[in-house]
Amino acid sequence: MPIPPPQSARSAAPVRSDIAALAGYVPGEQPQGGKWIKLNTNENPYPPSPAVARAIVATTAGRTLAKYPDPLATVFRMRAAEVLGVQPDWILCGNGSDDLLTILVRGFVGAGECLRMPYPSYILYRTLAGIQGANCDEFHYSPDWSLDDGFAAPRAANGEDIKLAIIANPNSPSGTLIPPSRVAQLADRLPCAVVVDEAYGDFADANCLDLVKDNPRVIVTRSFSKSYALAGLRFGFAVAQPQVIEQLQKVKDSYNCDTLSIAAATAAIDDQAWLVDNRARIIATRRRLTDSMRALGFHAQESQANFVWCTHPTRPHKPIYEALKAQGILIRYMNYAGWGDGLRITVGTDDEIDAFLACIKTI
Ligand SMILES: *Cc1c(COP(=O)(O)O)cnc(C)c1O
């Protein structure tokens, strides 16, 4: 057979049609350079523990970086296990908790199968399901941000079995917490694994770690991006019973965490005094931000995280976001189809929040 001549104007090869149809997850704006007050992506406004820089520098010595990292991040698992009161084989590390969410969706939900999540919540879950060719069963929060028993229904609205449920707890954008006793109830009724995404767990009054010990279907994920002030580093972990971790290890990339991030995260979790102090500062500023927004006539949801969800009874939200942006202050404008919109404001330093409040008062 003659070989066809080269085509002069080649078009790009098509990706899978369901990927082409996917909107793709859009993270909050990350302006590079300029003097922004960034209150839009829930980063910690303070520098991380000084132990982190020391650990990173130590890692650059000699031939350490010439070698592949430890695929299981053993030093981190050992240290974290002590801090959390579990065994090291209950922990799986990831390149940020988003990596763990990807591993979990790939591990539990096949193409055409169904993933349940509350709505509105972290939009990435929907994207992960889409990449997997899976369906989303979005279950609306009650007006007080609780989840009624319908969340535990074994089948989706389309009749499919639910293969995985993911609850962000505390939730974004609301900052609200489903009490662990209620999560336990829902997990007991659901026919599948239940991921409790505790990216903001360190700022909350309670967490679901104890549920993992009682129920092999519960998996908790944690992030170093928010409470440990290491969003630029990329590190997170999941806690589940060892037989679950063992299965998930097959799904992850071989070297999903690099040597620098393993060393840095180990140093960070080792400095619990830093965490306690940082948490107290964020919570104090959160109180002040919440009260100030209420004084300005907003409805500010009581938060268990490092951000506050605000809505205004009469003013449209988007122009407020835009006016702040024009003044160099970034907050997050969120608009959820079929639900409504509002403003999510990250708890910054006291100075940042003062500047934000001074600006919003003029709008
Ligand atoms: C920020 C966030 C994450 C992602 O954390 P990374 O560790 O930075 O990947 C996961 N879930 C929720 C709800 C978040 O807000």
CSV table of C-alpha atoms and ligand atoms in Angstrom, one decimal:
chain,number,residue,atom,x,y,z
A,1,MET,CA,0.0,0.0,0.0
A,2,PRO,CA,1.4,3.4,-0.9
A,3,ILE,CA,2.2,5.6,2.1
A,4,PRO,CA,-0.1,8.8,1.9
A,5,PRO,CA,1.9,12.0,1.3
A,6,PRO,CA,2.3,14.2,4.4
A,7,GLN,CA,-0.7,16.5,5.0
A,8,SER,CA,0.2,20.1,4.7
A,9,ALA,CA,-2.2,21.5,7.3
A,10,ARG,CA,-2.7,18.9,10.0
A,11,SER,CA,-5.3,19.6,12.6
A,12,ALA,CA,-4.7,18.4,16.2
A,13,ALA,CA,-5.8,14.8,17.0
A,14,PRO,CA,-9.1,14.8,18.8
A,15,VAL,CA,-9.0,13.9,22.5
A,16,ARG,CA,-11.8,11.6,23.9
A,17,SER,CA,-15.1,13.2,23.1
A,18,ASP,CA,-16.2,13.4,26.7
A,19,ILE,CA,-12.9,15.2,27.6
A,20,ALA,CA,-13.6,17.7,24.7
A,21,ALA,CA,-17.0,18.3,26.2
A,22,LEU,CA,-15.7,18.9,29.7
A,23,ALA,CA,-15.5,22.5,31.0
A,24,GLY,CA,-12.4,21.8,33.0
A,25,TYR,CA,-11.7,23.0,36.6
A,26,VAL,CA,-10.8,26.7,36.8
A,27,PRO,CA,-8.8,27.5,40.0
A,28,GLY,CA,-9.2,30.9,41.6
A,29,GLU,CA,-7.1,33.7,40.1
A,30,GLN,CA,-3.4,33.5,40.9
A,31,PRO,CA,-1.9,36.8,39.7
A,32,GLN,CA,1.8,36.6,39.3
A,33,GLY,CA,3.5,39.8,40.5
A,34,GLY,CA,1.8,43.0,41.4
A,35,LYS,CA,0.7,44.0,44.9
A,36,TRP,CA,-2.5,42.2,45.4
A,37,ILE,CA,-4.3,41.5,48.7
A,38,LYS,CA,-5.2,37.9,48.0
A,39,LEU,CA,-8.3,36.8,49.8
A,40,ASN,CA,-9.6,34.5,47.0
A,41,THR,CA,-8.1,31.0,47.3
A,42,ASN,CA,-8.0,30.3,51.0
A,43,GLU,CA,-4.2,30.3,51.3
A,44,ASN,CA,-2.8,30.9,54.8
A,45,PRO,CA,-1.6,34.6,55.1
A,46,TYR,CA,1.3,33.7,57.3
A,47,PRO,CA,4.7,32.1,56.4
A,48,PRO,CA,5.0,28.4,57.3
A,49,SER,CA,7.0,27.0,60.2
A,50,PRO,CA,10.7,28.0,60.0
A,51,ALA,CA,11.4,24.3,60.3
A,52,VAL,CA,10.2,23.8,56.7
A,53,ALA,CA,13.0,25.9,55.2
A,54,ARG,CA,15.6,24.1,57.3
A,55,ALA,CA,14.3,20.7,56.1
A,56,ILE,CA,14.3,21.8,52.5
A,57,VAL,CA,17.9,23.1,52.7
A,58,ALA,CA,19.0,19.9,54.3
A,59,THR,CA,17.5,17.9,51.5
A,60,THR,CA,19.5,19.7,48.9
A,61,ALA,CA,22.8,18.5,50.4
A,62,GLY,CA,24.9,15.7,48.7
A,63,ARG,CA,23.2,13.3,46.4
A,64,THR,CA,19.7,13.3,48.0
A,65,LEU,CA,18.0,14.9,45.0
A,66,ALA,CA,19.8,12.7,42.6
A,67,LYS,CA,17.8,9.7,43.9
A,68,TYR,CA,14.1,9.0,43.4
A,69,PRO,CA,12.0,9.8,46.4
A,70,ASP,CA,10.6,7.2,48.8
A,71,PRO,CA,7.4,6.1,46.9
A,72,LEU,CA,5.5,5.9,50.2
A,73,ALA,CA,6.9,8.9,52.0
A,74,THR,CA,7.7,6.6,55.0
A,75,VAL,CA,9.3,9.3,57.2
A,76,PHE,CA,6.2,11.4,56.8
A,77,ARG,CA,3.9,8.5,57.5
A,78,MET,CA,5.7,7.7,60.7
A,79,ARG,CA,5.7,11.2,62.1
A,80,ALA,CA,2.1,11.9,61.0
A,81,ALA,CA,0.9,8.6,62.5
A,82,GLU,CA,2.3,9.7,65.9
A,83,VAL,CA,0.6,13.1,65.7
A,84,LEU,CA,-2.8,11.6,64.6
A,85,GLY,CA,-2.8,8.5,66.8
A,86,VAL,CA,-2.9,5.9,64.0
A,87,GLN,CA,-0.4,3.5,62.5
A,88,PRO,CA,1.7,4.5,59.5
A,89,ASP,CA,0.0,2.0,57.2
A,90,TRP,CA,-3.2,4.0,57.7
A,91,ILE,CA,-1.7,6.9,55.8
A,92,LEU,CA,-1.4,7.6,52.0
A,93,CYS,CA,0.5,10.7,50.9
A,94,GLY,CA,-0.3,12.7,47.8
A,95,ASN,CA,0.8,15.7,45.7
A,96,GLY,CA,-1.7,17.9,47.4
A,97,SER,CA,-5.0,16.6,48.6
A,98,ASP,CA,-6.3,17.1,45.0
A,99,ASP,CA,-4.0,14.2,44.0
A,100,LEU,CA,-5.6,12.0,46.7
A,101,LEU,CA,-9.1,13.0,45.5
A,102,THR,CA,-8.0,11.9,42.0
A,103,ILE,CA,-6.7,8.6,43.3
A,104,LEU,CA,-9.9,8.0,45.3
A,105,VAL,CA,-12.2,8.8,42.3
A,106,ARG,CA,-10.1,6.6,40.0
A,107,GLY,CA,-10.0,3.8,42.7
A,108,PHE,CA,-13.7,3.7,43.5
A,109,VAL,CA,-15.7,5.0,40.5
A,110,GLY,CA,-15.6,3.3,37.1
A,111,ALA,CA,-16.6,4.9,33.8
A,112,GLY,CA,-20.4,5.2,33.7
A,113,GLU,CA,-20.7,4.8,37.5
A,114,CYS,CA,-21.9,7.3,40.0
A,115,LEU,CA,-20.3,9.7,42.5
A,116,ARG,CA,-22.4,11.5,45.1
A,117,MET,CA,-21.5,14.9,46.5
A,118,PRO,CA,-23.4,17.7,48.2
A,119,TYR,CA,-24.1,20.9,46.3
A,120,PRO,CA,-22.8,23.5,46.3
A,121,SER,CA,-19.4,22.3,47.3
A,122,TYR,CA,-15.8,22.0,45.9
A,123,ILE,CA,-16.2,22.1,42.1
A,124,LEU,CA,-13.2,19.9,41.5
A,125,TYR,CA,-15.2,16.8,42.4
A,126,ARG,CA,-17.3,17.2,39.4
A,127,THR,CA,-14.3,17.6,37.1
A,128,LEU,CA,-12.7,14.5,38.5
A,129,ALA,CA,-15.8,12.5,37.9
A,130,GLY,CA,-15.9,13.9,34.3
A,131,ILE,CA,-12.4,12.9,33.5
A,132,GLN,CA,-13.2,9.4,34.8
A,133,GLY,CA,-16.3,9.3,32.6
A,134,ALA,CA,-18.4,8.9,35.7
A,135,ASN,CA,-21.7,10.6,36.6
A,136,CYS,CA,-22.3,13.0,39.4
A,137,ASP,CA,-25.3,12.8,41.7
A,138,GLU,CA,-25.3,16.3,43.3
A,139,PHE,CA,-27.5,16.5,46.4
A,140,HIS,CA,-28.5,19.9,47.6
A,141,TYR,CA,-27.6,21.1,51.1
A,142,SER,CA,-30.6,22.1,53.2
A,143,PRO,CA,-30.9,25.9,53.6
A,144,ASP,CA,-29.1,25.6,57.0
A,145,TRP,CA,-26.2,23.7,55.3
A,146,SER,CA,-27.1,20.4,56.8
A,147,LEU,CA,-27.6,17.2,54.8
A,148,ASP,CA,-30.8,15.3,55.2
A,149,ASP,CA,-31.2,11.5,54.9
A,150,GLY,CA,-31.6,11.7,51.2
A,151,PHE,CA,-27.9,12.0,51.0
A,152,ALA,CA,-27.5,8.4,52.1
A,153,ALA,CA,-29.9,7.0,49.5
A,154,PRO,CA,-28.2,4.0,47.9
A,155,ARG,CA,-29.1,4.9,44.4
A,156,ALA,CA,-28.7,8.1,42.3
A,157,ALA,CA,-31.7,9.9,40.7
A,158,ASN,CA,-30.9,8.0,37.5
A,159,GLY,CA,-31.2,4.6,39.3
A,160,GLU,CA,-27.5,3.9,39.4
A,161,ASP,CA,-25.8,2.5,42.5
A,162,ILE,CA,-23.6,5.1,44.3
A,163,LYS,CA,-20.0,4.1,44.3
A,164,LEU,CA,-18.4,6.9,46.3
A,165,ALA,CA,-19.6,9.9,48.3
A,166,ILE,CA,-17.4,12.9,48.9
A,167,ILE,CA,-18.2,15.5,51.6
A,168,ALA,CA,-16.0,18.6,52.0
A,169,ASN,CA,-16.1,19.1,55.8
A,170,PRO,CA,-15.9,22.0,56.6
A,171,ASN,CA,-17.5,22.7,53.3
A,172,SER,CA,-16.5,25.3,50.7
A,173,PRO,CA,-18.0,27.9,50.0
A,174,SER,CA,-20.1,27.8,53.2
A,175,GLY,CA,-17.4,27.1,55.8
A,176,THR,CA,-20.0,25.0,57.7
A,177,LEU,CA,-19.3,21.6,59.4
A,178,ILE,CA,-21.5,18.5,59.3
A,179,PRO,CA,-21.0,17.2,62.8
A,180,PRO,CA,-18.9,13.9,62.9
A,181,SER,CA,-21.9,12.1,64.5
A,182,ARG,CA,-24.0,13.0,61.5
A,183,VAL,CA,-21.3,12.0,59.0
A,184,ALA,CA,-21.1,8.7,60.9
A,185,GLN,CA,-24.8,8.2,60.5
A,186,LEU,CA,-24.7,8.9,56.8
A,187,ALA,CA,-21.7,6.7,56.3
A,188,ASP,CA,-23.5,3.8,58.1
A,189,ARG,CA,-26.4,4.1,55.6
A,190,LEU,CA,-24.5,4.7,52.4
A,191,PRO,CA,-23.6,1.6,50.4
A,192,CYS,CA,-20.2,2.9,49.4
A,193,ALA,CA,-17.0,4.5,50.6
A,194,VAL,CA,-17.3,8.0,52.0
A,195,VAL,CA,-14.5,10.5,51.6
A,196,VAL,CA,-14.5,13.3,54.2
A,197,ASP,CA,-12.4,16.1,52.6
A,198,GLU,CA,-10.9,17.9,55.6
A,199,ALA,CA,-8.8,20.4,53.7
A,200,TYR,CA,-10.0,22.9,56.3
A,201,GLY,CA,-10.2,20.4,59.2
A,202,ASP,CA,-7.5,22.0,61.3
A,203,PHE,CA,-9.6,25.2,61.6
A,204,ALA,CA,-12.7,23.4,62.8
A,205,ASP,CA,-14.0,22.4,66.3
A,206,ALA,CA,-14.3,18.7,65.3
A,207,ASN,CA,-13.1,16.3,62.7
A,208,CYS,CA,-13.9,12.8,61.4
A,209,LEU,CA,-10.6,11.0,62.1
A,210,ASP,CA,-12.2,8.8,64.8
A,211,LEU,CA,-14.8,7.6,62.3
A,212,VAL,CA,-12.0,6.0,60.2
A,213,LYS,CA,-11.2,3.8,63.2
A,214,ASP,CA,-14.8,2.6,63.5
A,215,ASN,CA,-15.8,2.3,59.8
A,216,PRO,CA,-13.5,0.9,57.1
A,217,ARG,CA,-15.6,2.8,54.5
A,218,VAL,CA,-14.7,6.2,55.8
A,219,ILE,CA,-11.6,7.9,54.3
A,220,VAL,CA,-10.4,11.3,55.6
A,221,THR,CA,-8.2,13.6,53.4
A,222,ARG,CA,-6.1,16.4,54.7
A,223,SER,CA,-4.1,19.2,53.0
A,224,PHE,CA,-0.9,21.1,53.8
A,225,SER,CA,-2.1,24.0,51.6
A,226,LYS,CA,-4.4,25.8,54.1
A,227,SER,CA,-3.6,25.2,57.8
A,228,TYR,CA,0.2,24.5,57.3
A,229,ALA,CA,0.7,27.5,54.9
A,230,LEU,CA,2.2,25.3,52.2
A,231,ALA,CA,-0.1,25.7,49.2
A,232,GLY,CA,3.0,26.2,47.0
A,233,LEU,CA,4.6,23.0,48.1
A,234,ARG,CA,1.8,20.5,47.1
A,235,PHE,CA,1.4,17.9,49.9
A,236,GLY,CA,-1.6,16.1,51.4
A,237,PHE,CA,-2.6,12.8,52.8
A,238,ALA,CA,-5.4,10.4,53.3
A,239,VAL,CA,-6.3,8.4,56.4
A,240,ALA,CA,-8.1,5.1,56.0
A,241,GLN,CA,-7.9,1.5,57.2
A,242,PRO,CA,-4.8,-0.4,55.9
A,243,GLN,CA,-6.6,-2.7,53.6
A,244,VAL,CA,-8.0,0.4,51.8
A,245,ILE,CA,-4.7,2.2,51.7
A,246,GLU,CA,-3.1,-0.9,50.2
A,247,GLN,CA,-5.6,-0.8,47.3
A,248,LEU,CA,-5.2,2.9,46.7
A,249,GLN,CA,-1.4,2.6,46.5
A,250,LYS,CA,-1.9,0.7,43.2
A,251,VAL,CA,-3.7,3.7,41.7
A,252,LYS,CA,-1.3,6.5,42.6
A,253,ASP,CA,1.7,7.5,40.5
A,254,SER,CA,4.9,5.7,41.6
A,255,TYR,CA,6.6,8.9,42.8
A,256,ASN,CA,3.6,11.1,43.5
A,257,CYS,CA,5.5,13.1,46.2
A,258,ASP,CA,8.9,14.5,45.7
A,259,THR,CA,11.8,14.4,48.2
A,260,LEU,CA,11.6,18.2,49.0
A,261,SER,CA,7.9,18.1,49.8
A,262,ILE,CA,8.2,14.9,51.9
A,263,ALA,CA,10.9,16.5,54.0
A,264,ALA,CA,9.0,19.8,54.3
A,265,ALA,CA,5.7,18.3,55.2
A,266,THR,CA,7.4,16.1,57.8
A,267,ALA,CA,9.0,19.2,59.4
A,268,ALA,CA,5.7,21.0,59.2
A,269,ILE,CA,3.6,18.3,60.9
A,270,ASP,CA,6.4,18.0,63.5
A,271,ASP,CA,5.8,21.6,64.6
A,272,GLN,CA,2.4,21.3,66.2
A,273,ALA,CA,3.1,24.4,68.3
A,274,TRP,CA,3.2,26.5,65.1
A,275,LEU,CA,-0.1,25.0,64.0
A,276,VAL,CA,-1.8,25.8,67.3
A,277,ASP,CA,-0.6,29.4,67.2
A,278,ASN,CA,-1.5,29.9,63.6
A,279,ARG,CA,-5.0,28.4,64.1
A,280,ALA,CA,-5.7,30.7,67.0
A,281,ARG,CA,-4.7,33.8,65.0
A,282,ILE,CA,-6.8,32.8,62.0
A,283,ILE,CA,-9.8,32.0,64.2
A,284,ALA,CA,-9.5,35.4,66.0
A,285,THR,CA,-9.4,37.3,62.6
A,286,ARG,CA,-12.3,35.1,61.3
A,287,ARG,CA,-14.4,36.3,64.2
A,288,ARG,CA,-13.6,39.9,63.5
A,289,LEU,CA,-14.2,39.5,59.7
A,290,THR,CA,-17.6,37.8,60.3
A,291,ASP,CA,-18.8,40.4,62.8
A,292,SER,CA,-17.7,43.3,60.6
A,293,MET,CA,-19.5,41.9,57.6
A,294,ARG,CA,-22.6,41.5,59.6
A,295,ALA,CA,-22.3,45.1,60.8
A,296,LEU,CA,-22.2,46.1,57.1
A,297,GLY,CA,-25.5,44.4,56.5
A,298,PHE,CA,-24.2,41.2,54.9
A,299,HIS,CA,-25.3,37.7,56.0
A,300,ALA,CA,-22.0,36.1,57.0
A,301,GLN,CA,-22.2,32.4,57.6
A,302,GLU,CA,-20.6,31.3,60.9
A,303,SER,CA,-17.4,29.6,59.6
A,304,GLN,CA,-15.3,26.6,60.8
A,305,ALA,CA,-12.7,27.2,58.1
A,306,ASN,CA,-10.3,30.0,57.1
A,307,PHE,CA,-12.8,31.9,54.9
A,308,VAL,CA,-16.3,33.4,55.4
A,309,TRP,CA,-19.2,33.1,53.0
A,310,CYS,CA,-21.1,36.3,52.7
A,311,THR,CA,-24.3,37.2,50.9
A,312,HIS,CA,-26.1,40.5,50.8
A,313,PRO,CA,-29.9,40.7,51.1
A,314,THR,CA,-30.3,43.4,48.4
A,315,ARG,CA,-27.0,44.3,46.7
A,316,PRO,CA,-25.8,42.3,43.7
A,317,HIS,CA,-22.6,40.4,44.6
A,318,LYS,CA,-20.6,40.5,41.4
A,319,PRO,CA,-20.1,44.3,41.3
A,320,ILE,CA,-18.7,44.2,44.9
A,321,TYR,CA,-16.1,41.7,43.8
A,322,GLU,CA,-15.3,43.8,40.7
A,323,ALA,CA,-15.0,47.0,42.7
A,324,LEU,CA,-12.6,45.4,45.2
A,325,LYS,CA,-10.5,43.9,42.4
A,326,ALA,CA,-10.2,47.4,40.8
A,327,GLN,CA,-8.7,48.4,44.2
A,328,GLY,CA,-6.2,45.5,44.2
A,329,ILE,CA,-8.2,43.3,46.6
A,330,LEU,CA,-9.1,39.8,45.3
A,331,ILE,CA,-11.9,37.9,46.9
A,332,ARG,CA,-13.9,35.0,45.3
A,333,TYR,CA,-17.2,35.6,43.6
A,334,MET,CA,-19.0,32.3,43.4
A,335,ASN,CA,-22.1,31.6,41.3
A,336,TYR,CA,-23.7,28.2,41.5
A,337,ALA,CA,-26.2,27.3,38.8
A,338,GLY,CA,-29.6,26.6,40.2
A,339,TRP,CA,-28.6,27.7,43.6
A,340,GLY,CA,-27.3,31.3,43.9
A,341,ASP,CA,-24.2,33.4,44.3
A,342,GLY,CA,-22.2,35.1,47.0
A,343,LEU,CA,-18.7,36.2,48.1
A,344,ARG,CA,-16.2,33.9,49.7
A,345,ILE,CA,-13.6,35.9,51.6
A,346,THR,CA,-10.4,34.3,52.9
A,347,VAL,CA,-9.2,35.2,56.4
A,348,GLY,CA,-6.0,37.2,55.7
A,349,THR,CA,-3.8,38.9,58.2
A,350,ASP,CA,-5.4,41.5,60.4
A,351,ASP,CA,-3.8,44.2,58.2
A,352,GLU,CA,-5.2,42.6,55.1
A,353,ILE,CA,-8.7,42.3,56.6
A,354,ASP,CA,-8.5,45.9,57.8
A,355,ALA,CA,-7.7,47.1,54.2
A,356,PHE,CA,-10.5,44.9,52.8
A,357,LEU,CA,-13.0,46.3,55.3
A,358,ALA,CA,-11.9,49.9,54.7
A,359,CYS,CA,-12.4,49.3,50.9
A,360,ILE,CA,-15.7,47.5,51.0
A,361,LYS,CA,-17.2,50.3,53.2
A,362,THR,CA,-16.6,52.7,50.4
A,363,ILE,CA,-18.4,50.5,47.8
B,1,LIG,C1,-8.0,23.7,48.8
B,1,LIG,C2,-8.9,22.5,48.8
B,1,LIG,C3,-8.4,21.2,48.5
B,1,LIG,C4,-7.1,21.1,47.8
B,1,LIG,O1,-6.0,21.1,48.5
B,1,LIG,P1,-4.6,20.8,47.9
B,1,LIG,O2,-3.9,20.1,49.0
B,1,LIG,O3,-4.0,22.2,47.7
B,1,LIG,O4,-4.7,20.0,46.7
B,1,LIG,C5,-9.2,20.1,48.6
B,1,LIG,N1,-10.5,20.2,49.0
B,1,LIG,C6,-11.0,21.4,49.3
B,1,LIG,C7,-12.4,21.5,49.7
B,1,LIG,C8,-10.2,22.6,49.2
B,1,LIG,O5,-10.8,23.8,49.5
